[in-house]
Coordinates of C-alpha atoms in Angstrom, one line a residue:
X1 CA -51.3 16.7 -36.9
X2 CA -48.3 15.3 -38.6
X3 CA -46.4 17.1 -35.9
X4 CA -48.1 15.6 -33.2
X5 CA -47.6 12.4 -35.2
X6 CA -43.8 12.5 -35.2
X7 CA -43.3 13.7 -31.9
X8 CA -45.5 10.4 -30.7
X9 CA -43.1 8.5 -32.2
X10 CA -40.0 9.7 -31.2
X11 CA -41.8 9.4 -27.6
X12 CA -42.8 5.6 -28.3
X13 CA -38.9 4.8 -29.9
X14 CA -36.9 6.6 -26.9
X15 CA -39.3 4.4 -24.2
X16 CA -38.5 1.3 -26.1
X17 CA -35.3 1.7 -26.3
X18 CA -35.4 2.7 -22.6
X19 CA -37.1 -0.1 -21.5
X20 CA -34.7 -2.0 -23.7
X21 CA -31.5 -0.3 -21.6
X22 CA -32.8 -1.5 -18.5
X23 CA -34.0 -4.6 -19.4
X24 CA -30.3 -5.7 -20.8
X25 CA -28.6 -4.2 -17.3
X26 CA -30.9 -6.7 -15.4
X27 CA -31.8 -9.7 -17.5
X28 CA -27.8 -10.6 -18.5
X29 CA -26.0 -12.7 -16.0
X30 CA -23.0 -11.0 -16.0
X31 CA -24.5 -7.9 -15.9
X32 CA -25.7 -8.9 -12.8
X33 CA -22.8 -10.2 -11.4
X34 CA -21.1 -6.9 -12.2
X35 CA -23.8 -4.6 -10.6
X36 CA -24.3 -6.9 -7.6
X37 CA -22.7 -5.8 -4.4
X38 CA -19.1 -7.1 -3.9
X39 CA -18.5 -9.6 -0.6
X40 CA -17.1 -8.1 2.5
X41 CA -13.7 -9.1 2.0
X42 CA -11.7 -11.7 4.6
X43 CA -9.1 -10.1 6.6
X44 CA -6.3 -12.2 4.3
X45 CA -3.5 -9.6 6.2
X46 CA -4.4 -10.6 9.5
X47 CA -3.7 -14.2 8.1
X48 CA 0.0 -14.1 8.7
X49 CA 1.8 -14.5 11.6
X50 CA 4.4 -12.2 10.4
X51 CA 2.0 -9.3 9.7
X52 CA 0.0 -9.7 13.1
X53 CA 3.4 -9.7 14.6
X54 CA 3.6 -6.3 13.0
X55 CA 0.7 -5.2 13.8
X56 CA 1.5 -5.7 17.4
X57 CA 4.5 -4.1 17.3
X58 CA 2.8 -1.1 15.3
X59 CA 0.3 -1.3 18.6
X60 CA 3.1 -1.1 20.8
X61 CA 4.6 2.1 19.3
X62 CA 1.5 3.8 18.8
X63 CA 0.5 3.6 22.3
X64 CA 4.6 4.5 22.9
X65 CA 4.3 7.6 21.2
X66 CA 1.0 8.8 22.3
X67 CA 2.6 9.2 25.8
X68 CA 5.5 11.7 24.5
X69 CA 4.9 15.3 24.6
X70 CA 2.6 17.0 22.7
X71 CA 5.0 18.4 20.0
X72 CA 6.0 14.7 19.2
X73 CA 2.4 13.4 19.6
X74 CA 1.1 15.5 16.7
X75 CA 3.4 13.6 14.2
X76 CA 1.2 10.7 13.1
X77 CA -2.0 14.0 12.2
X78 CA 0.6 16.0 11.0
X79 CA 1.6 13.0 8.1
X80 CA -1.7 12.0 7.7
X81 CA -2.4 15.3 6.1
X82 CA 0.7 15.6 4.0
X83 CA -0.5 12.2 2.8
X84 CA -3.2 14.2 1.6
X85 CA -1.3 16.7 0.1
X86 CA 1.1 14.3 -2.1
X87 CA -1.6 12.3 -3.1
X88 CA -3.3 15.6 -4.4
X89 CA -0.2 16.2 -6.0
X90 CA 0.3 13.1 -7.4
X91 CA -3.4 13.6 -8.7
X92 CA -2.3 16.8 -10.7
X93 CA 1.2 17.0 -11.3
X94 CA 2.0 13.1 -13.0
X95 CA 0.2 13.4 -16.4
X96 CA 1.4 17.3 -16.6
X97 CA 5.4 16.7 -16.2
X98 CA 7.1 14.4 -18.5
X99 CA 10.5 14.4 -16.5
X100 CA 12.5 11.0 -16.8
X101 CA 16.2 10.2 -15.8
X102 CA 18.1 7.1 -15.9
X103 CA 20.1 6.9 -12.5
X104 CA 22.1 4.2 -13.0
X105 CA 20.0 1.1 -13.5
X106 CA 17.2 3.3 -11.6
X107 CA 14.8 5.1 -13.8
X108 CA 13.7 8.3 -11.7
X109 CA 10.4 10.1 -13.0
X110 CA 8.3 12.4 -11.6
X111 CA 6.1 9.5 -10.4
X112 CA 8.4 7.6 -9.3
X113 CA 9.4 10.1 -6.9
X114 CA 6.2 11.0 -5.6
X115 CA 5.3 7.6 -4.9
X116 CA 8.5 7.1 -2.8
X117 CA 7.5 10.3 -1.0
X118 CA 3.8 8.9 -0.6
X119 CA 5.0 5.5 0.6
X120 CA 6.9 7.2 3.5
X121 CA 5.4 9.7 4.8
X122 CA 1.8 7.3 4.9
X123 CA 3.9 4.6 6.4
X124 CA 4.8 7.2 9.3
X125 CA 1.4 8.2 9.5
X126 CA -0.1 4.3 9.3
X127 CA 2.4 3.3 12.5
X128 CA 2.1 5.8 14.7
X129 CA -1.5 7.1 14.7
X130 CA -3.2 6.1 17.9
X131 CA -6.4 3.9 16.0
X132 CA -7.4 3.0 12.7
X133 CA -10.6 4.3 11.0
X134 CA -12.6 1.3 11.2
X135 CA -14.5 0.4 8.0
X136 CA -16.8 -2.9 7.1
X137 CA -18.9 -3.5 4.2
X138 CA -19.0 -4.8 0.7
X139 CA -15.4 -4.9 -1.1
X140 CA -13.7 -3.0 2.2
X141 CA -12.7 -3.2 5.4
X142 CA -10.6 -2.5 8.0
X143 CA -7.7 -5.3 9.3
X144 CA -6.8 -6.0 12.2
X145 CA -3.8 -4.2 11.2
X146 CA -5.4 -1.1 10.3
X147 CA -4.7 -1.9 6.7
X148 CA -7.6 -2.0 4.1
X149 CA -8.3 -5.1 3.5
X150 CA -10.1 -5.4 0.1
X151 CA -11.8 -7.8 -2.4
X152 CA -8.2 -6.9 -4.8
X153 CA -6.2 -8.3 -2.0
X154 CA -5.8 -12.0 -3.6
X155 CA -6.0 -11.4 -6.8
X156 CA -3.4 -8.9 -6.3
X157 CA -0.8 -10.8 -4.5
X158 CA -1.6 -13.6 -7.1
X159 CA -0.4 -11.4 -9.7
X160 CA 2.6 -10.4 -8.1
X161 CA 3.4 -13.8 -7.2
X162 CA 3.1 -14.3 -10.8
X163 CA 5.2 -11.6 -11.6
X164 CA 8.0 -12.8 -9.6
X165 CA 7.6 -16.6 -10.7
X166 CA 8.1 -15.7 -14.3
X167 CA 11.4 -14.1 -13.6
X168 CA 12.6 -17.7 -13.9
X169 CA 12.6 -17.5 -17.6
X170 CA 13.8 -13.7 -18.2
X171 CA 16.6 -12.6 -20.1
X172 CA 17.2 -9.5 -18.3
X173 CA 16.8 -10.2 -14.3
X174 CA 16.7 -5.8 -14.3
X175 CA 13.8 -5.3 -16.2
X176 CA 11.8 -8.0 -14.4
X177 CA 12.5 -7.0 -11.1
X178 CA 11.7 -3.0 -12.4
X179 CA 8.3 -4.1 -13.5
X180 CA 7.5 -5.8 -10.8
X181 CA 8.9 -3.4 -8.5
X182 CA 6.5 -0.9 -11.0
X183 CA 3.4 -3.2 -10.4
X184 CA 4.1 -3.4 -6.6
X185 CA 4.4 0.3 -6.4
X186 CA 0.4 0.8 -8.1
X187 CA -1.2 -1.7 -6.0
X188 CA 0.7 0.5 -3.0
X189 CA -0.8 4.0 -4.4
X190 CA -4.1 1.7 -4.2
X191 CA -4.1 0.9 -1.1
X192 CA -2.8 4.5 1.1
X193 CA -5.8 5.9 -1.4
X194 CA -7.9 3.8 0.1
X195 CA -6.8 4.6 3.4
X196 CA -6.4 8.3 3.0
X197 CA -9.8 9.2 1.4
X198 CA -12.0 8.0 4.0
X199 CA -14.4 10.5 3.4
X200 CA -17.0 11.7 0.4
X201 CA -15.0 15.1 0.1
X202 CA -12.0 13.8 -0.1
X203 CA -12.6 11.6 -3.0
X204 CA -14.3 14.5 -5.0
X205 CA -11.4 16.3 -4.2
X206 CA -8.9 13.9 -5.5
X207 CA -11.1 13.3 -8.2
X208 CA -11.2 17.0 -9.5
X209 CA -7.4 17.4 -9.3
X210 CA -7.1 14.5 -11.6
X211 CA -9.5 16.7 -13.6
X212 CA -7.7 19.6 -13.2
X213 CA -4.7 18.5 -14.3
X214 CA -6.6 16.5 -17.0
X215 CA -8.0 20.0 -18.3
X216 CA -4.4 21.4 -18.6
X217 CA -2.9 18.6 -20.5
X218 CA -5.9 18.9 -22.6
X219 CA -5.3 22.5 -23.5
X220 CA -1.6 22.1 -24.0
X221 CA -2.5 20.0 -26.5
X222 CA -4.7 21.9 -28.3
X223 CA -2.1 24.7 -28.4
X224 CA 0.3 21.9 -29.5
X225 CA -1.9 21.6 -32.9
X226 CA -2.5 25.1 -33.1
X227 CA 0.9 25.9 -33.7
X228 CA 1.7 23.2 -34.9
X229 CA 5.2 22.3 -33.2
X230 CA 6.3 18.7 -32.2
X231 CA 3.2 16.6 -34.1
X232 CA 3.4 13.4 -34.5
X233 CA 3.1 11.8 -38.6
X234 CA 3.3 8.3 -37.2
X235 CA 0.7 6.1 -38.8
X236 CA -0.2 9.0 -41.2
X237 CA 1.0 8.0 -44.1
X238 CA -0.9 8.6 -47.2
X239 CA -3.3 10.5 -44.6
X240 CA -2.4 13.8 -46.6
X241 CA -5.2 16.1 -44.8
X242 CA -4.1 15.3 -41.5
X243 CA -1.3 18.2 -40.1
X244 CA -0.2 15.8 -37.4
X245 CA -1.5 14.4 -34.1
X246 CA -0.9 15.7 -30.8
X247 CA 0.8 14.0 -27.8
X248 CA 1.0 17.1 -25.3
X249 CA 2.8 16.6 -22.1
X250 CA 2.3 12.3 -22.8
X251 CA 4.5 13.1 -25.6
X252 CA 2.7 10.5 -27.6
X253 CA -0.6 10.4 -29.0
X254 CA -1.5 7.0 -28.4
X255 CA -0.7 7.9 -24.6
X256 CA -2.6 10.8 -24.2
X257 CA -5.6 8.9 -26.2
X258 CA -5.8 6.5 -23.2
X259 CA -4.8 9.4 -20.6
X260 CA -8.0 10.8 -21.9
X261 CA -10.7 8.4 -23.1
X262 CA -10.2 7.1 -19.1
X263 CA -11.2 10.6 -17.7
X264 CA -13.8 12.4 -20.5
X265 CA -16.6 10.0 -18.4
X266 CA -15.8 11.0 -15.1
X267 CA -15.8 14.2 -16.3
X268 CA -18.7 14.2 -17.6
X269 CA -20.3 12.7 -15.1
X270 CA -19.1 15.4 -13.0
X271 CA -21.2 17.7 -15.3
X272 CA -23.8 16.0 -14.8
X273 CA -23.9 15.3 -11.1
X274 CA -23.6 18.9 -10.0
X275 CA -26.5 21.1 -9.5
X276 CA -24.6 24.2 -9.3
X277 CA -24.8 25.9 -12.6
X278 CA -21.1 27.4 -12.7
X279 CA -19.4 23.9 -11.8
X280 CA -21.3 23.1 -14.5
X281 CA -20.0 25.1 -17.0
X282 CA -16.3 24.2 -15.9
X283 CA -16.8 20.9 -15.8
X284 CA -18.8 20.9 -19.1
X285 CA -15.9 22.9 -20.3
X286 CA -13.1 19.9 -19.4
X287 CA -15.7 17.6 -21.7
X288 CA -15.8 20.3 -24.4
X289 CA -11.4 20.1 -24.0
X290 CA -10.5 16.1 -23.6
X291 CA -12.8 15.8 -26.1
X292 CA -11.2 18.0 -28.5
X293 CA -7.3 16.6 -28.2
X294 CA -8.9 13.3 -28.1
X295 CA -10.2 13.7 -31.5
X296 CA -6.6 15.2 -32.7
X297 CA -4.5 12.6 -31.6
X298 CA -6.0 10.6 -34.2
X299 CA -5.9 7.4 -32.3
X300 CA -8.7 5.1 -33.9
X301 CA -8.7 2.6 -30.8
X302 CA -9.1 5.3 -28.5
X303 CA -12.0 6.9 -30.5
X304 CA -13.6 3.1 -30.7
X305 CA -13.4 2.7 -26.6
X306 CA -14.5 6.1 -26.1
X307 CA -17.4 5.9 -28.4
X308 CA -19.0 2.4 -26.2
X309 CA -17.7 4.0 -23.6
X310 CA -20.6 7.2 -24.3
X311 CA -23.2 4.8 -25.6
X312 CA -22.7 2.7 -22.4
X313 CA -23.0 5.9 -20.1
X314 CA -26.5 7.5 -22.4
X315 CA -28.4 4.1 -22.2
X316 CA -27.7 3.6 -18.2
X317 CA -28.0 7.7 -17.6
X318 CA -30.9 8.3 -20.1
X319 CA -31.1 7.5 -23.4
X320 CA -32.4 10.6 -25.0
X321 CA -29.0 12.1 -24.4
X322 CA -28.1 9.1 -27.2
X323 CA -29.0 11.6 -30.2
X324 CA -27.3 14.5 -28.6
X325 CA -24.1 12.1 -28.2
X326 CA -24.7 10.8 -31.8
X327 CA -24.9 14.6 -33.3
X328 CA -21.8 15.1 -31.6
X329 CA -19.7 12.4 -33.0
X330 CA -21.4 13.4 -36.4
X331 CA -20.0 16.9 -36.2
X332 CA -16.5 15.7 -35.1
X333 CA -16.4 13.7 -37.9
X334 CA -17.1 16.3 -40.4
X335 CA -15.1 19.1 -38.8
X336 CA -11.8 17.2 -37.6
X337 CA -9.9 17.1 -40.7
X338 CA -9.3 13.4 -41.7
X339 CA -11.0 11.9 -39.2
X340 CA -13.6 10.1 -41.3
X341 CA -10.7 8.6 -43.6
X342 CA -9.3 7.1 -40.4
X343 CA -12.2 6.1 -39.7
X344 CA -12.3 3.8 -42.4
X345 CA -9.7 2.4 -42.1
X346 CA -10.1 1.0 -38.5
X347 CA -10.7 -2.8 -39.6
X348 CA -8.7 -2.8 -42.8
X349 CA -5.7 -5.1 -41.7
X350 CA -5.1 -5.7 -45.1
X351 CA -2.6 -2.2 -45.0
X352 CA -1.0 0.5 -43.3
X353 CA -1.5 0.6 -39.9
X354 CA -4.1 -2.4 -39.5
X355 CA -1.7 -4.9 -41.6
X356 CA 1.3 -3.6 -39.1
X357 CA -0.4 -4.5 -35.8
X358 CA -1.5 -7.4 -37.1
X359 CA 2.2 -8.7 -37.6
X360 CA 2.6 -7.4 -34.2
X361 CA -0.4 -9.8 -32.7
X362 CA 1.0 -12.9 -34.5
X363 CA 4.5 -12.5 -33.2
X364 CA 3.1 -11.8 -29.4
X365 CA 1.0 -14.9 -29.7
X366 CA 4.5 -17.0 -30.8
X367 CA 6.0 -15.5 -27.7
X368 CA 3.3 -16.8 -25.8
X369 CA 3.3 -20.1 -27.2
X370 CA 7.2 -20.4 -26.1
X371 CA 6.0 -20.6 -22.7
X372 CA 2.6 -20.6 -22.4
X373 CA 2.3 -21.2 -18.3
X374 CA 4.7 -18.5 -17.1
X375 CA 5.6 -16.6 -20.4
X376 CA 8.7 -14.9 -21.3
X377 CA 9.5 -13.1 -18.2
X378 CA 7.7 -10.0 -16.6
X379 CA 9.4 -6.9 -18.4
X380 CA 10.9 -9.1 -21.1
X381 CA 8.8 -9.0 -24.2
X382 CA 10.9 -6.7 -26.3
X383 CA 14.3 -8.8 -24.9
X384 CA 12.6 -11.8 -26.9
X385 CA 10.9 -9.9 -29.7
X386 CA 14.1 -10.1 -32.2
X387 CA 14.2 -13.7 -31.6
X388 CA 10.8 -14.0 -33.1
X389 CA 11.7 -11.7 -35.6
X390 CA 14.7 -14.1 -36.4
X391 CA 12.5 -17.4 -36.9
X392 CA 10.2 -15.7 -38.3
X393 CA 11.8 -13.0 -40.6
X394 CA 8.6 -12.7 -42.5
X395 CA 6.9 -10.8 -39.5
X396 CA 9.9 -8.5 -39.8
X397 CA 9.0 -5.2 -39.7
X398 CA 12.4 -3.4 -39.6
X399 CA 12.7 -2.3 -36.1
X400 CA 15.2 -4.4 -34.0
X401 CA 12.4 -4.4 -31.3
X402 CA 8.9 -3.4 -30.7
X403 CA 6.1 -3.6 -28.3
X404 CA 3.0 -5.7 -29.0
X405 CA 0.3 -2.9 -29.0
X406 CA -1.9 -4.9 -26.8
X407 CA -2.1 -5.0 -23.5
X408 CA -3.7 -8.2 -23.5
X409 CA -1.2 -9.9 -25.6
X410 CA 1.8 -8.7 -23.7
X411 CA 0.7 -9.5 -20.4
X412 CA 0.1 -13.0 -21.7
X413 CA 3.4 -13.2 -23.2
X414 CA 5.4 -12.1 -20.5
X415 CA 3.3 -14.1 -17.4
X416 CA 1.5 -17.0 -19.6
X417 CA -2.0 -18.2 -18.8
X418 CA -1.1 -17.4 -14.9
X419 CA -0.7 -14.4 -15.2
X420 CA -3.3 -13.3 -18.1
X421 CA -6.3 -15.2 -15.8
X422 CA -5.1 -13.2 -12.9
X423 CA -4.8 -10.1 -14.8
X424 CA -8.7 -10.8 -16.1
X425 CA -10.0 -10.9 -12.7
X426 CA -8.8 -8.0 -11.5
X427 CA -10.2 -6.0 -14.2
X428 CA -13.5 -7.2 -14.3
X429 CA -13.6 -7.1 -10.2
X430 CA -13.0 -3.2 -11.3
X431 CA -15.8 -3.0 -13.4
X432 CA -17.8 -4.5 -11.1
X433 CA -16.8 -2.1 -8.3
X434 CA -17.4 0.9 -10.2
X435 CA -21.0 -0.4 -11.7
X436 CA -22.4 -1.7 -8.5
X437 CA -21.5 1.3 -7.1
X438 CA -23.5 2.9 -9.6
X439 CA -26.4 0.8 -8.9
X440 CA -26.2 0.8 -5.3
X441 CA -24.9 4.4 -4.2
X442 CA -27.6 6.6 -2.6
X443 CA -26.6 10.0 -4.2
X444 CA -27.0 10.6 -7.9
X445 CA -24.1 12.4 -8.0
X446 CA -22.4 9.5 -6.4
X447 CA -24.3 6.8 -8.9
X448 CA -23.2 9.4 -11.8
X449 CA -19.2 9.4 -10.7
X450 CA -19.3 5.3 -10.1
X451 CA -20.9 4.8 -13.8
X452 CA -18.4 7.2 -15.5
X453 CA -15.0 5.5 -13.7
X454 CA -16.8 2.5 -15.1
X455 CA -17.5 3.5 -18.5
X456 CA -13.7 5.2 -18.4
X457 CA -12.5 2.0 -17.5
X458 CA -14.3 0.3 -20.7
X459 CA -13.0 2.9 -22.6
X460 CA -9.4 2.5 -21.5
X461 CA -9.5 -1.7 -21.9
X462 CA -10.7 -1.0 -25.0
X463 CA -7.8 0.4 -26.7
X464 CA -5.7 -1.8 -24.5
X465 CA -6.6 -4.0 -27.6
X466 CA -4.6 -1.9 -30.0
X467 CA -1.8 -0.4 -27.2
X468 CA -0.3 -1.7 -24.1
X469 CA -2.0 0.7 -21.7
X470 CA -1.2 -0.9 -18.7
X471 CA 2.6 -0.6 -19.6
X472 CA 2.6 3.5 -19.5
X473 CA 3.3 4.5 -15.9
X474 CA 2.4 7.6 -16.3
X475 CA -1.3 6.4 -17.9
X476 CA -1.7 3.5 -16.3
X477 CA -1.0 5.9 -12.7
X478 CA -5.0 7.1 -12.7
X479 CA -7.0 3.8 -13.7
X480 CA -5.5 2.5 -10.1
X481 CA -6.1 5.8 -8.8
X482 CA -9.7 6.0 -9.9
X483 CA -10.7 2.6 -8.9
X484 CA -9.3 3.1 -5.6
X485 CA -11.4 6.1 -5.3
X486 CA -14.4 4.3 -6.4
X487 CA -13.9 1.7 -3.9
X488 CA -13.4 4.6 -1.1
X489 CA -16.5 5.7 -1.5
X490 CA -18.5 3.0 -1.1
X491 CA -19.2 3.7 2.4
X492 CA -20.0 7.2 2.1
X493 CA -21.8 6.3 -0.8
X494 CA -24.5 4.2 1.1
X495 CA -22.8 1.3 -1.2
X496 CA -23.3 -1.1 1.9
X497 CA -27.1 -0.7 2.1
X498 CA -27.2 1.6 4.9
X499 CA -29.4 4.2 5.2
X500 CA -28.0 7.5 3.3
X501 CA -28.1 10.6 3.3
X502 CA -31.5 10.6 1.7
X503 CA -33.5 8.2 3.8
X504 CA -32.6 5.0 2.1
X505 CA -34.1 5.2 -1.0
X506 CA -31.8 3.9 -3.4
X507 CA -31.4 2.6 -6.6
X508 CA -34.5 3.6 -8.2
X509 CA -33.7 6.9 -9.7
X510 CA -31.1 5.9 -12.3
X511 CA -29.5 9.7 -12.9
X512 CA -32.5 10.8 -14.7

């Protein structure tokens, strides 16, 4: 009887809170706006002369080269699928190769390379293929150009824009023109993504060598801490029972915190989207991995995104998975060693760590408040930082320079109010892709992969609260990545209100 009793209950609490989920997702206005179906976007690249001109001229050649022999006319297919290939590569390799030289003023990585290698080879394969997939719906479509034209497309070139107005107050001309050069070079990954994977497969396929590569990075560092070589003490001290935190091939735990908070979602979303019991298990075991080095990195804002980022994906998924998810933090806490005394210390900005970044915030906001419209000059927060520390010697903290360690803070210190409202739009037009996707999409394993590039993304903004995220190339690499994804499979996804793949029912099984 008593049995009987308590099992009624736990019944009545988990439909409550249920009902409570779903009546938060569609009672809050913003909610709404975020899971409401983007606008098919204007064709804002058919709006210059210069760029139809181009187009014609692309036209021109196209139809040029489709007359040559058939050798030469295979060109355009033959670089669309090396596109392919480097963007796969770029998928994997970045996050698992920390290679960086200085050329001159030219800093060469490993994705810097790739990138230039991407850029080319799609550029071949964009001017001389005889007709553009055509594509129309909510956030995408196809230009007249054959370029995608998206809902980003303004707010990116606002943001450049703004990136390139600020130079007018930099220091160092160099750095500004590298980080912009930086910024133009993601928004261009962005778009040949969205190009290139035109079809379902291909995005799953892009999305689980991200994964892959994820899964490696995530075992190096758990070899890292089990023998112990190259850990990290910083912001350990008096944290005797911690050995040290791992960076692994990010080379800094902070780094791989984001690197990984971004991608345990989609992965597990990927474990739970798959009916076939072996992908399953692999995919269950990349959870079971990130999850791990994500604990041992000990970074307190990552652990803070990635626990809303959990609750967020339970409640809209199904919240009886919310004790399993609670058991699981409770056992982290008790057998990662330390972790609970870092734990309480995450709001204490009275010492350590907390009272550090707290000097940090106050001199980022007096950078801002030099020049509040246009800021300090894209690139050129740590040029100015030792003039704050000058006038204001009592936010010292003995380093000639150092970085804000927020995301937020920086961008508005470097590209003023401009630049921080642009910057604001863009990443809540990203949420809002990845959640009405979720809403939307016709498959669940579709719904399941939109809601956990979403709740990766709220993961990652997050701890861009306590690190500059968006400033690690090799980080910030797969949140463009993934969103372009997201928004490439909107189509195949039955995002557009088409009839899918199973008879237009959508929407009404959540991923239950």
């Amino acid at each position: 009887m008593q049995q009987a009793y308590e099992t009624s209950v736990t019944r009545t609490a988990i439909l409550r809170l249920r009902a409570w989920a779903r009546g938060l997702a569609e009672g809050s206005a913003l909610v709404r706006w975020l899971t409401a179906r983007p606008a098919v976007p204007a064709d804002l690249w058919a709006g210059s002369a210069v760029i139809r001109a181009a187009g014609r001229a692309r036209d021109a050649l196209a139809a040029a080269w489709a007359r040559l022999p058939g050798p030469l006319r295979a060109l355009p297919g033959l670089a669309g699928r090396v596109t392919e290939l480097l963007l796969l590569a770029t998928a994997l390799v970045v996050a698992l190769v920390p290679f960086k030289r200085q050329v001159g003023p030219v800093p060469v990585s490993v994705e810097v390379v790739l990138l230039a290698l991407l850029a080319a080879v799609w550029i071949v394969h964009w001017a001389l293929r005889p007709e553009h997939p055509r594509r129309e719906g909510p956030g995408l479509r196809t230009s007249a150009t054959g370029l995608p034209a998206t809902v980003f497309d303004p707010w990116f070139a606002g943001f450049l824009f703004v990136l390139v107005l600020s130079l007018v107050n930099a220091r160092s001309l160099l750095e500004g023109l590298q980080t912009v050069a930086r910024q133009a070079s993601f928004f261009v990954l962005f778009y040949i993504t969205v190009d290139t994977a035109r079809r379902r497969e291909g995005v799953y396929r892009l999305v689980d060598a991200i994964l892959a590569g994820a899964l490696l990075v995530g075992c190096i560092g758990l070899a890292q801490y089990v023998l112990g070589f190259d850990l990290s003490v910083s912001g350990l001290a008096g944290e005797e029972q911690i050995r040290g935190r791992i960076g692994s091939t990010q080379e800094n735990p902070n780094f791989l915190s984001e690197y990984l908070i971004l991608l345990i979602p989609v992965a597990l979303a990927r474990t739970l989207g798959t009916n076939r019991m072996a992908a399953r298990v692999y995919y269950g075991a990349i959870v079971l991995v990130l999850l791990a080095a994500e604990f041992l990195t000990y970074t307190r804002g990552g652990w803070l995104g990635l626990a809303v980022a959990i609750a967020v994906f339970v409640l809209l998924v199904d919240v009886r998975y919310l004790l399993v998810a609670a058991g699981a933090g409770a056992v982290a806490v008790v057998a990662v060693p330390g972790m609970l005394e870092r734990l309480t210390g995450l709001l204490d900005f009275s010492t350590g760590s907390g009272a550090f970044r707290l000097n940090l915030y106050r001199a980022a906001l007096l950078m801002w408040s030099r020049s509040p419209w246009l800021g300090v000059g894209a690139g050129n927060y740590l040029e100015v930082y030792p003039d704050i520390i000058r006038d204001y010697p009592l936010l010292d903290l003995r380093f000639h320079t150092y970085s804000s360690h927020n995301a937020y803070l920086t961008v508005a210190a470097e590209t003023g109010v401009l630049g921080l409202a642009l910057f604001l739009v863009i990443i809540l037009l990203a949420l809002r892709v990845a959640f009405a996707g979720w809403r939307h999409a016709a498959l669940r394993e579709d719904r399941l992969l939109f809601l956990g590039g979403g709740c990766g993304m709220i993961a990652f903004l997050i701890q861009s609260l306590s690190n500059i995220t968006f400033f690690h190339p090799r980080v910030v690499l797969y949140y463009w990545l993934l969103l372009a994804l997201l928004l490439a499979l909107y189509p195949a996804a039955g995002v557009d209100g088409a009839a899918g793949p199973d008879g237009g029912a959508r929407g009404r099984d959540r991923g239950r």
